[in-house]
Tab-separated table of C-alpha atoms in Angstrom:
chain	number	residue	atom	x	y	z
A	1	MET	CA	29.492	33.560	-27.281
A	2	THR	CA	25.982	34.323	-26.798
A	3	ASN	CA	25.354	31.352	-27.698
A	4	THR	CA	21.393	31.335	-29.227
A	5	GLY	CA	21.322	27.962	-30.580
A	6	GLN	CA	20.400	27.232	-27.171
A	7	TRP	CA	17.645	29.976	-26.216
A	8	ALA	CA	14.636	28.851	-25.508
A	9	ASP	CA	12.728	32.085	-27.307
A	10	ALA	CA	12.762	32.328	-31.273
A	11	GLU	CA	11.733	35.791	-31.802
A	12	ALA	CA	15.127	36.898	-29.357
A	13	VAL	CA	17.130	35.440	-31.084
A	14	ARG	CA	15.730	36.241	-35.033
A	15	ALA	CA	16.007	39.914	-32.544
A	16	TYR	CA	19.584	39.610	-31.128
A	17	ARG	CA	21.303	38.469	-34.865
A	18	ALA	CA	19.529	41.114	-36.465
A	19	ALA	CA	20.526	44.141	-34.888
A	20	VAL	CA	24.173	41.912	-34.847
A	21	SER	CA	24.259	42.245	-38.544
A	22	LYS	CA	23.171	45.573	-38.938
A	23	GLU	CA	25.532	46.662	-35.937
A	24	VAL	CA	28.159	45.282	-38.615
A	25	ASP	CA	26.885	46.294	-41.753
A	26	SER	CA	27.826	49.396	-40.389
A	27	VAL	CA	30.968	48.994	-38.860
A	28	VAL	CA	31.784	47.613	-41.442
A	29	VAL	CA	32.465	49.598	-44.422
A	30	THR	CA	32.185	48.242	-48.016
A	31	ARG	CA	31.612	49.480	-50.815
A	32	SER	CA	27.286	49.209	-52.205
A	33	VAL	CA	25.499	50.424	-54.375
A	34	GLY	CA	24.743	53.590	-53.413
A	35	ASP	CA	27.305	54.367	-51.327
A	36	VAL	CA	29.482	56.280	-54.997
A	37	PRO	CA	28.378	57.754	-57.911
A	38	LEU	CA	27.254	56.444	-61.245
A	39	LEU	CA	30.640	58.146	-62.697
A	40	ALA	CA	32.584	56.275	-60.206
A	41	ASN	CA	30.565	52.583	-62.163
A	42	THR	CA	32.518	54.020	-65.488
A	43	PRO	CA	35.878	52.912	-66.339
A	44	LEU	CA	37.311	56.257	-66.433
A	45	GLY	CA	35.645	57.680	-62.940
A	46	LYS	CA	37.284	53.246	-61.609
A	47	THR	CA	40.235	55.505	-62.822
A	48	LEU	CA	39.638	58.581	-61.371
A	49	LEU	CA	38.088	57.330	-57.882
A	50	GLN	CA	39.742	54.675	-57.666
A	51	PHE	CA	41.718	55.280	-53.953
A	52	ARG	CA	38.217	57.857	-53.324
A	53	ILE	CA	35.407	55.062	-53.797
A	54	TYR	CA	36.250	54.478	-49.147
A	55	ASN	CA	36.347	57.736	-48.361
A	56	LEU	CA	32.477	58.141	-49.939
A	57	ALA	CA	30.877	54.567	-49.068
A	58	SER	CA	32.252	54.920	-45.461
A	59	HIS	CA	30.826	58.524	-45.132
A	60	GLN	CA	27.807	57.281	-46.034
A	61	ARG	CA	27.662	54.377	-43.978
A	62	VAL	CA	29.168	55.380	-41.112
A	63	LEU	CA	28.871	59.217	-40.496
A	64	LEU	CA	25.470	60.464	-41.991
A	65	ARG	CA	24.626	57.183	-39.838
A	66	ALA	CA	25.670	58.653	-36.646
A	67	MET	CA	24.632	61.946	-37.996
A	68	GLN	CA	20.864	60.328	-37.207
A	69	GLU	CA	21.981	58.860	-34.129
A	70	GLY	CA	21.721	62.531	-31.680
A	71	ARG	CA	24.053	64.698	-31.154
A	72	GLY	CA	26.034	62.514	-27.991
A	73	HIS	CA	26.741	58.692	-30.336
A	74	PHE	CA	28.586	61.094	-33.228
A	75	THR	CA	29.575	63.148	-30.461
A	76	SER	CA	30.998	59.688	-29.337
A	77	MET	CA	32.042	57.727	-32.182
A	78	MET	CA	34.265	60.584	-34.187
A	79	VAL	CA	36.184	61.092	-30.895
A	80	ALA	CA	36.929	57.146	-30.366
């Protein structure tokens, strides 16, 4: 446990919590508005894409982010 409540530097606590929150948001794949096509928000699209939504969201959240972080990080994420 990091026990950030007892840290003396408030700026360090804020930066640490922001970094952890960003990492958790990228690792835990949850669908957001920009992760799926507009078709997926219609009744027909929900029916057709009900089992593909996770794949689309995962592609947007994990794969594209890893590609932006560089070749070494991308390779290590694909292997892991």
